[in-house]
Coordinates of C-alpha atoms and ligand atoms in Angstrom, one line a residue:
M73 CA -0.1 -0.2 -0.2
S74 CA 1.0 3.4 -0.4
N75 CA -1.0 6.8 0.6
V76 CA -4.7 6.0 0.0
V77 CA -8.0 7.9 0.4
I78 CA -11.1 6.1 1.0
V79 CA -14.1 8.1 -0.3
G80 CA -17.9 7.4 0.0
A81 CA -19.0 7.4 -3.5
L82 CA -22.6 8.7 -3.0
F83 CA -24.7 9.7 0.1
G84 CA -22.7 8.2 2.9
D85 CA -23.1 5.1 4.8
E86 CA -21.6 3.0 2.0
G87 CA -19.7 1.1 4.2
K88 CA -16.5 3.0 4.7
G89 CA -15.7 1.7 8.1
K90 CA -15.8 -1.8 7.3
I91 CA -13.3 -1.1 4.0
V92 CA -11.1 1.1 6.2
D93 CA -10.8 -1.7 8.9
I94 CA -9.8 -4.1 6.6
L95 CA -7.2 -1.7 4.5
T96 CA -5.7 -0.7 7.8
E97 CA -3.8 -3.8 7.8
N98 CA -1.5 -2.3 5.4
A99 CA -1.3 1.1 6.7
D100 CA 0.7 2.9 9.5
F101 CA -1.7 6.0 10.1
V102 CA -5.4 6.3 9.8
V103 CA -6.5 9.7 9.3
R104 CA -10.0 11.2 9.4
F105 CA -9.9 14.7 7.3
Q106 CA -13.4 15.8 7.5
G107 CA -16.7 15.8 9.0
G108 CA -17.6 15.4 12.7
N109 CA -19.9 13.3 14.9
N110 CA -22.4 13.3 12.0
A111 CA -20.4 10.2 10.8
G112 CA -21.4 6.6 11.9
H113 CA -18.9 4.0 10.7
T114 CA -19.6 0.5 11.5
V115 CA -17.0 -2.3 11.8
K116 CA -17.9 -5.7 12.8
I117 CA -15.2 -8.1 14.1
G118 CA -16.8 -11.4 14.7
D119 CA -20.1 -10.8 16.7
N120 CA -18.9 -7.6 18.1
Q121 CA -20.2 -4.4 16.4
F122 CA -18.1 -1.0 17.0
I123 CA -19.8 2.3 15.7
L124 CA -17.1 4.9 15.2
H125 CA -18.2 8.8 15.1
L126 CA -14.8 10.7 15.4
L127 CA -12.4 8.2 15.8
P128 CA -10.6 6.7 12.9
S129 CA -12.1 3.2 12.0
G130 CA -8.3 2.0 12.2
I131 CA -8.6 2.5 16.1
L132 CA -9.5 -1.1 16.5
H133 CA -5.8 -2.2 15.1
Q134 CA -4.2 -1.4 18.3
D135 CA -0.6 -1.1 16.6
K136 CA -1.5 1.7 14.2
T137 CA -1.6 5.3 14.9
C138 CA -4.9 7.2 14.4
I139 CA -5.2 10.9 13.5
I140 CA -8.0 13.2 13.6
G141 CA -7.0 16.1 11.1
N142 CA -7.6 19.8 11.0
G143 CA -10.7 19.4 8.6
V144 CA -12.7 17.5 11.4
V145 CA -15.1 19.6 13.5
I146 CA -14.8 18.0 16.9
N147 CA -17.4 17.8 19.8
P148 CA -15.4 17.3 22.6
E149 CA -17.9 15.6 24.8
A150 CA -18.9 13.1 21.9
L151 CA -15.0 12.6 21.6
L152 CA -14.1 11.9 25.2
K153 CA -17.1 9.4 25.5
E154 CA -16.0 7.4 22.6
I155 CA -12.6 7.4 23.8
S156 CA -13.7 5.9 27.1
E157 CA -16.4 3.4 25.8
L158 CA -13.4 1.8 23.6
Q159 CA -11.3 1.8 26.6
E160 CA -13.9 0.1 28.7
K161 CA -14.0 -2.5 26.1
G162 CA -10.3 -3.2 26.6
F163 CA -9.0 -0.9 23.7
K164 CA -5.8 1.3 24.2
V165 CA -6.6 4.7 23.1
D166 CA -3.8 7.0 24.3
D167 CA -0.3 7.6 22.4
N168 CA -2.1 5.7 19.3
L169 CA -4.4 8.8 18.9
I170 CA -3.2 12.2 17.8
I171 CA -5.9 15.0 17.3
S172 CA -5.2 18.5 15.3
D173 CA -4.4 21.4 17.6
I174 CA -6.1 23.3 14.9
A175 CA -9.6 21.5 14.6
H176 CA -12.4 23.5 15.1
V177 CA -14.5 22.6 18.2
I178 CA -18.3 22.2 18.4
F179 CA -20.0 24.0 21.2
P180 CA -23.7 23.7 22.6
Y181 CA -24.8 26.9 20.7
H182 CA -23.8 25.0 17.1
G183 CA -26.1 22.0 18.1
L184 CA -29.1 24.5 19.3
L185 CA -28.6 26.5 16.0
D186 CA -28.4 23.5 13.9
E187 CA -32.0 22.4 15.4
L188 CA -33.5 25.7 15.4
R189 CA -32.5 26.6 11.6
E190 CA -34.2 23.4 10.7
Q191 CA -37.4 23.9 12.2
K192 CA -37.5 27.5 10.9
K193 CA -37.0 26.0 7.5
G194 CA -40.1 23.8 7.5
N195 CA -40.8 22.0 4.3
C196 CA -37.4 23.1 3.0
K197 CA -35.3 21.3 5.9
I198 CA -32.0 19.4 5.3
G199 CA -32.5 16.7 7.6
T200 CA -29.3 17.3 9.2
T201 CA -28.1 15.2 12.0
K202 CA -28.4 18.0 14.5
R203 CA -24.9 17.7 15.6
G204 CA -24.1 21.3 15.0
I205 CA -21.9 20.4 12.1
G206 CA -23.0 23.1 9.7
P207 CA -23.1 26.0 12.2
A208 CA -19.6 25.0 13.7
Y209 CA -18.0 25.0 10.0
A210 CA -19.8 28.3 9.2
D211 CA -18.0 29.8 12.2
K212 CA -14.7 28.3 10.9
V213 CA -15.3 29.9 7.6
S214 CA -16.3 33.3 9.0
R215 CA -13.3 33.3 11.4
M216 CA -15.5 33.2 14.5
G217 CA -14.6 29.5 15.3
I218 CA -12.7 28.3 18.4
R219 CA -9.9 25.7 17.7
T220 CA -8.8 22.9 20.1
S221 CA -5.7 24.5 21.1
D222 CA -7.5 27.6 22.1
L223 CA -9.3 25.6 24.9
L224 CA -5.9 25.4 26.6
N225 CA -5.1 29.0 26.6
P226 CA -7.6 30.6 29.3
K227 CA -7.0 34.2 27.9
V228 CA -7.6 33.2 24.4
F229 CA -10.4 31.1 25.2
E230 CA -12.5 33.6 27.1
Q231 CA -12.2 36.4 24.7
K232 CA -13.3 33.9 21.9
L233 CA -16.2 32.6 23.6
R234 CA -17.3 35.9 24.7
L235 CA -17.3 37.2 21.3
N236 CA -19.3 34.1 20.3
L237 CA -21.7 34.2 22.9
E238 CA -22.6 37.7 22.4
E239 CA -23.3 37.0 18.8
K240 CA -25.2 33.4 19.4
N241 CA -27.1 34.7 22.3
D242 CA -28.5 37.8 20.2
L243 CA -29.3 35.4 17.6
L244 CA -31.1 33.2 19.9
A245 CA -32.8 35.7 21.7
H246 CA -34.0 37.9 18.7
V247 CA -34.7 35.3 15.6
Y248 CA -35.2 32.3 17.5
N249 CA -37.0 33.2 20.9
G250 CA -34.4 30.8 22.5
K251 CA -32.7 31.0 25.9
P252 CA -29.4 32.5 26.1
F253 CA -26.3 30.5 27.0
S254 CA -23.9 31.1 30.4
F255 CA -20.7 32.1 29.5
N256 CA -19.4 30.6 33.0
E257 CA -21.1 27.2 32.2
I258 CA -19.4 26.7 28.8
Y259 CA -16.1 28.1 29.7
D260 CA -15.8 25.8 32.6
T261 CA -16.8 22.7 30.8
Y262 CA -15.0 23.3 27.9
Y263 CA -11.7 24.4 29.6
E264 CA -12.0 21.0 31.3
Y265 CA -12.4 19.2 28.2
G266 CA -9.4 21.1 26.5
Q267 CA -7.5 19.6 29.6
K268 CA -8.7 16.0 28.8
M269 CA -7.7 16.2 25.2
K270 CA -4.3 18.2 25.7
P271 CA -2.4 14.6 25.8
F272 CA -3.7 14.0 22.5
L273 CA -3.1 17.4 20.7
A274 CA -0.2 18.1 18.0
H275 CA 0.2 19.8 14.8
I276 CA -0.3 17.2 12.4
P277 CA 1.2 18.3 9.2
G278 CA 4.8 17.9 10.5
I279 CA 4.0 14.4 11.9
L280 CA 2.4 13.3 8.4
N281 CA 5.1 14.7 6.4
T282 CA 7.9 13.3 8.4
A283 CA 5.7 9.9 7.9
L284 CA 6.0 10.4 4.3
K285 CA 9.6 11.0 4.2
E286 CA 10.2 7.7 6.1
K287 CA 8.0 5.9 3.5
K288 CA 5.1 5.3 6.1
N289 CA 1.7 4.3 4.7
I290 CA -1.3 6.8 5.3
L291 CA -4.8 5.8 4.8
F292 CA -7.3 8.8 4.8
E293 CA -10.7 7.7 6.0
G294 CA -13.4 10.0 4.5
A295 CA -16.9 10.5 6.1
Q296 CA -20.1 11.3 4.3
G297 CA -20.0 10.9 0.7
T298 CA -19.5 12.5 -2.6
L299 CA -23.0 13.9 -3.3
L300 CA -23.1 15.3 0.3
D301 CA -20.1 17.4 -0.6
V302 CA -20.7 21.1 0.0
D303 CA -19.2 22.0 -3.4
F304 CA -20.1 18.9 -5.7
G305 CA -23.3 17.6 -3.8
T306 CA -26.7 18.2 -4.4
Y307 CA -26.6 21.5 -2.7
P308 CA -28.3 22.6 -0.3
Y309 CA -29.2 19.1 0.8
V310 CA -25.5 18.4 1.6
T311 CA -23.1 18.3 4.7
S312 CA -20.8 21.5 5.3
S313 CA -17.4 20.0 4.4
N314 CA -15.7 18.4 1.3
P315 CA -16.0 14.5 1.7
T316 CA -14.2 14.1 -1.8
A317 CA -10.8 13.1 -2.4
G318 CA -9.3 16.8 -2.4
G319 CA -10.6 16.9 1.2
A320 CA -7.7 14.8 2.3
C321 CA -5.2 17.3 1.4
I322 CA -7.1 20.3 2.8
G323 CA -8.1 18.4 6.0
T324 CA -4.5 17.0 7.1
G325 CA -1.8 19.1 5.4
V326 CA -0.7 16.6 3.0
A327 CA 0.0 17.7 -0.5
P328 CA -2.0 16.2 -3.5
S329 CA 1.3 14.8 -5.1
K330 CA 1.6 12.5 -2.3
I331 CA -1.7 10.8 -2.8
D332 CA -1.1 7.4 -4.5
Q333 CA -4.6 5.9 -4.9
V334 CA -8.2 6.9 -4.2
I335 CA -10.8 4.2 -3.6
G336 CA -14.5 4.8 -3.8
V337 CA -16.8 2.8 -1.5
T338 CA -20.3 2.0 -2.8
K339 CA -23.2 0.1 -2.1
A340 CA -24.7 -2.4 -4.7
Y341 CA -27.8 -0.2 -4.5
S342 CA -28.0 3.4 -3.1
T343 CA -29.3 4.8 0.3
R344 CA -29.6 8.3 1.5
V345 CA -30.7 9.8 5.0
G346 CA -32.2 13.1 5.3
E347 CA -33.8 15.3 2.5
G348 CA -32.6 16.0 -1.0
P349 CA -33.3 14.4 -4.8
F350 CA -32.9 10.7 -4.9
P351 CA -33.9 9.8 -8.5
T352 CA -33.8 5.9 -7.9
E353 CA -35.7 5.9 -4.6
F354 CA -37.8 2.9 -4.0
S355 CA -41.5 3.5 -2.9
G356 CA -44.6 1.7 -1.1
K357 CA -44.2 -1.7 0.3
F358 CA -41.1 -2.6 -1.6
A359 CA -39.2 0.3 0.0
D360 CA -40.1 -1.0 3.4
W361 CA -39.2 -4.8 2.6
F362 CA -35.9 -3.7 1.1
R363 CA -35.0 -1.2 4.1
D364 CA -35.5 -4.2 6.3
Q365 CA -33.6 -6.7 4.2
G366 CA -30.6 -4.1 4.1
K367 CA -31.1 -3.1 7.8
E368 CA -31.0 0.2 6.7
Y369 CA -31.2 2.5 9.6
G370 CA -28.7 5.2 10.4
A371 CA -25.9 4.2 12.7
T372 CA -25.8 7.9 14.2
T373 CA -29.4 8.9 14.5
G374 CA -31.2 5.3 13.6
R375 CA -33.3 7.1 11.0
P376 CA -34.7 4.8 8.5
R377 CA -32.5 5.4 5.3
R378 CA -34.0 5.9 2.0
C379 CA -33.5 3.0 -0.6
G380 CA -33.1 2.9 -4.2
W381 CA -31.6 1.1 -7.0
F382 CA -28.0 1.7 -8.2
D383 CA -27.3 4.8 -10.0
V384 CA -24.8 5.1 -13.0
V385 CA -25.0 8.6 -13.4
L386 CA -24.1 9.7 -10.0
T387 CA -21.4 7.0 -9.7
K388 CA -20.0 8.0 -12.8
Y389 CA -20.0 11.6 -11.6
S390 CA -18.4 10.8 -8.3
A391 CA -15.7 8.7 -10.1
S392 CA -14.8 11.5 -12.2
I393 CA -14.6 14.0 -9.5
N394 CA -12.4 11.6 -7.1
Q395 CA -10.8 9.7 -9.9
F396 CA -11.0 6.4 -8.4
D397 CA -8.7 3.9 -9.2
Y398 CA -11.2 1.3 -8.1
L399 CA -14.4 0.8 -6.1
A400 CA -15.3 -1.2 -3.4
I401 CA -19.0 -2.5 -3.5
T402 CA -20.6 -3.4 -0.3
K403 CA -23.8 -5.3 0.6
L404 CA -24.0 -7.4 -2.5
D405 CA -25.8 -10.2 -0.3
V406 CA -28.7 -7.6 0.5
L407 CA -29.7 -8.2 -3.2
D408 CA -29.8 -12.2 -2.9
Q409 CA -33.5 -12.6 -2.9
L410 CA -34.4 -10.5 -5.5
D411 CA -35.8 -11.9 -8.9
S412 CA -34.4 -9.0 -10.9
I413 CA -32.3 -5.9 -10.4
K414 CA -32.5 -2.9 -11.9
I415 CA -29.5 -0.2 -12.8
C416 CA -30.1 3.3 -13.8
T417 CA -27.9 4.3 -16.8
A418 CA -29.7 7.7 -17.5
Y419 CA -32.4 10.3 -16.5
R420 CA -35.2 11.6 -18.7
H421 CA -36.3 15.2 -17.9
E422 CA -38.6 17.4 -20.2
G423 CA -37.9 15.2 -23.3
E424 CA -34.2 15.4 -22.8
L425 CA -32.0 12.5 -22.0
F426 CA -29.3 12.8 -19.4
T427 CA -26.1 10.4 -19.1
Y428 CA -24.2 12.6 -17.1
F429 CA -25.0 14.6 -13.7
P430 CA -27.0 17.4 -14.3
G431 CA -26.0 20.2 -12.0
D432 CA -29.4 21.5 -11.6
I433 CA -31.0 19.5 -8.6
D434 CA -34.3 20.4 -9.8
I435 CA -33.7 18.1 -12.8
L436 CA -32.6 15.4 -10.5
D437 CA -35.8 15.8 -8.3
N438 CA -38.0 15.8 -11.3
C439 CA -36.5 13.4 -13.7
E440 CA -37.5 10.0 -14.7
P441 CA -34.7 7.4 -14.3
V442 CA -34.0 5.0 -17.3
Y443 CA -33.2 1.7 -16.1
E444 CA -31.7 -1.5 -17.5
E445 CA -32.6 -4.8 -15.8
L446 CA -30.9 -7.8 -15.0
P447 CA -31.8 -11.1 -13.6
G448 CA -31.2 -12.0 -9.9
W449 CA -29.4 -14.8 -8.7
K450 CA -31.7 -15.9 -5.7
E451 CA -28.9 -17.6 -3.9
N452 CA -27.2 -16.7 -0.6
T453 CA -23.7 -15.1 -1.0
S454 CA -22.8 -14.3 2.4
G455 CA -20.7 -17.6 2.7
I456 CA -18.9 -17.2 -0.4
R457 CA -14.8 -16.4 0.0
D458 CA -13.8 -16.4 -3.7
Y459 CA -15.2 -13.8 -6.3
N460 CA -15.2 -16.7 -8.9
K461 CA -17.7 -18.6 -7.1
L462 CA -20.4 -15.8 -6.8
P463 CA -23.4 -17.1 -8.8
K464 CA -23.0 -16.3 -12.5
N465 CA -25.8 -13.8 -12.4
A466 CA -24.0 -11.6 -9.5
R467 CA -20.8 -11.5 -11.3
A468 CA -22.6 -10.3 -14.5
Y469 CA -24.2 -7.5 -12.2
I470 CA -20.7 -6.5 -10.7
E471 CA -19.3 -6.6 -14.3
R472 CA -22.1 -4.5 -16.1
I473 CA -21.4 -2.1 -13.4
V474 CA -17.7 -1.9 -14.0
E475 CA -18.6 -1.4 -17.7
L476 CA -21.2 1.3 -17.1
V477 CA -19.2 3.4 -14.6
E478 CA -15.9 2.7 -16.5
T479 CA -13.9 2.2 -13.1
P480 CA -12.7 -1.3 -11.8
I481 CA -14.4 -3.1 -8.8
N482 CA -11.5 -4.7 -6.6
I483 CA -13.6 -5.4 -3.6
V484 CA -16.9 -6.9 -3.1
S485 CA -18.4 -7.4 0.5
V486 CA -20.7 -9.9 1.0
G487 CA -21.6 -9.3 4.9
A488 CA -20.7 -6.8 7.6
K489 CA -18.0 -9.1 8.9
R490 CA -14.1 -8.7 7.9
E491 CA -14.0 -12.2 6.3
E492 CA -17.0 -11.6 4.3
T493 CA -15.0 -9.8 1.7
L494 CA -14.1 -10.7 -1.9
F495 CA -11.0 -9.4 -3.5
I496 CA -10.8 -9.4 -7.2
S497 CA -7.2 -9.3 -8.7
Ligands
LIG17 P1 -20.2 4.0 6.5 O1 -20.7 5.2 7.1 O2 -19.9 4.3 5.2 O3 -19.0 3.5 7.3 O4 -21.2 2.9 6.6 P2 -22.2 2.6 8.0 O5 -21.6 1.9 9.1 O6 -23.0 3.9 8.2 O7 -23.5 1.7 7.2 C1 -23.0 0.4 6.5 C2 -23.7 -0.6 7.2 O8 -23.8 -1.7 6.4 C3 -23.2 -1.0 8.3 O9 -24.2 -1.7 9.4 C4 -22.3 -2.2 8.1 O10 -22.0 -3.3 9.2 C5 -23.1 -2.9 7.3 N1 -22.3 -3.6 6.0 C6 -21.2 -3.1 5.5 N2 -20.9 -4.1 4.3 C7 -21.8 -4.9 4.3 C8 -22.1 -6.0 3.5 O11 -21.2 -6.5 2.6 N3 -23.3 -6.8 3.6 C9 -24.3 -6.5 4.6 N4 -25.4 -7.2 4.7 N5 -24.2 -5.6 5.5 C10 -22.6 -4.7 5.4
LIG18 P1 -21.1 8.6 7.1 O1 -19.7 9.1 7.5 C1 -25.2 9.6 5.8 C2 -26.4 13.7 5.7 C3 -27.6 14.1 6.7 C4 -28.0 15.2 6.0 C5 -27.0 16.0 5.5 C6 -26.4 17.0 6.3 O2 -21.8 7.6 8.3 O3 -21.3 8.2 5.7 P2 -25.3 17.3 8.7 O4 -25.6 17.0 10.1 O5 -24.0 16.7 8.2 O6 -25.3 18.8 8.5 O7 -26.2 16.9 7.7 O8 -25.9 15.0 5.5 N1 -25.2 13.0 6.4 C7 -25.1 11.7 6.4 N2 -25.6 10.8 5.7 N3 -24.0 9.3 6.2 C8 -23.3 10.4 6.9 O9 -22.1 10.0 7.4 C9 -24.0 11.5 7.0 N4 -23.4 12.7 7.6 C10 -24.3 13.6 7.4 O10 -28.5 13.2 6.8 O11 -28.8 14.4 4.9
LIG19 MG1 -22.4 6.1 8.5

């Protein structure tokens, strides 16, 4: 392995956690570069399931160094809880975890503003995770943000927090009819969080660039997915960061010239949580049946995920933005029972045929998907350990996706566990 970026190809929850856990074996460092605890990355080892929100999924490999980069927004309460829960399960989380000293911190007013903004938007709501992600990134960009290392400097922290509370309390009182936050309460609590995070804090670019000189292998773990990217996704129904491959550089301080490979993770079908266009979405009883088959409920919020057919138009767009070297395709086993399976190859909108991503989300919202239908395989694939032993129709499905997306598939996942993974060489 060399320096590899793992990216969600569509709307998040593609199975990135599982793929990162598998590829961690060949890495020295595993680095989260964007997002926050809106992410929920599942790793299943034997019968034990772990859901990581802020810690890189490589943390379960105890001999690797895990890093939370500057591009991540950190809720210290959630982070410290995640660390102590893992420690209680017997995992070491000390010098194997390094947290950026310049990552931005999520405060209680971010969470509340996230919720109130969503309420105010009514029918136009985004369906956020209400973790304060958008408001925290907004403060970062508007240069109001408070960074992890600020929590260690009483004078700087006090000044920045006062400035923020003046503004936020005003907003709460006059726009949202909300109660103000108390300076002392937040200051004391977050000063304490700062002290607890102190042993983990460091400036990451130096560490990673030294590692690169020493020819160490770095695995960059994306959160969310390409269609949720604040620039390239289905704006405004997106998250507030860049989950695309370029985000790995901005969110860590590693130069683009040092990235050797980009791997896209996608499901063998599509899912989306929250609002926003989803051309191939199922409806009716089939949608409910399918969600249960795939156990499609959010790893962070428990919300039911919307499910739909595999979408070539979106995946091709994602492959081109990220320049995937290959795809890892997960949850093939969820399709085992189907008589036939559809693949969306284009969209029809007002007499026009779109085979490429239309930037206008109104088109995505109102288009009619054009499908190609392939026969199912009606066999259980979870027990299979060799790609060539998959049913003929399952391989034909995979190979048709390769052809249509014009990107190789090197990993096929047929179950949540580590061993339920097939490698195509
Ligand atoms: P992430 O956010 O991309 O890491 O994905 P999530 O963890 O939110 O959601 C993926 C879900 O699918 C988790 O419950 C995984 O345990 C599960 N999963 C991953 N790969 C497979 C697979 O090949 N088959 C099945 N049945 N489940 C899988
Ligand atoms: P992982 O890393 C799926 C979605 C939310 C909402 C939109 C904005 O597990 O794949 P936010 O709270 O980020 O402001 O919400 O983005 N979303 C995700 N959907 N997987 C995720 O993370 C997500 N993180 C955010 O549902 O539609
Ligand atoms: Mg998830």
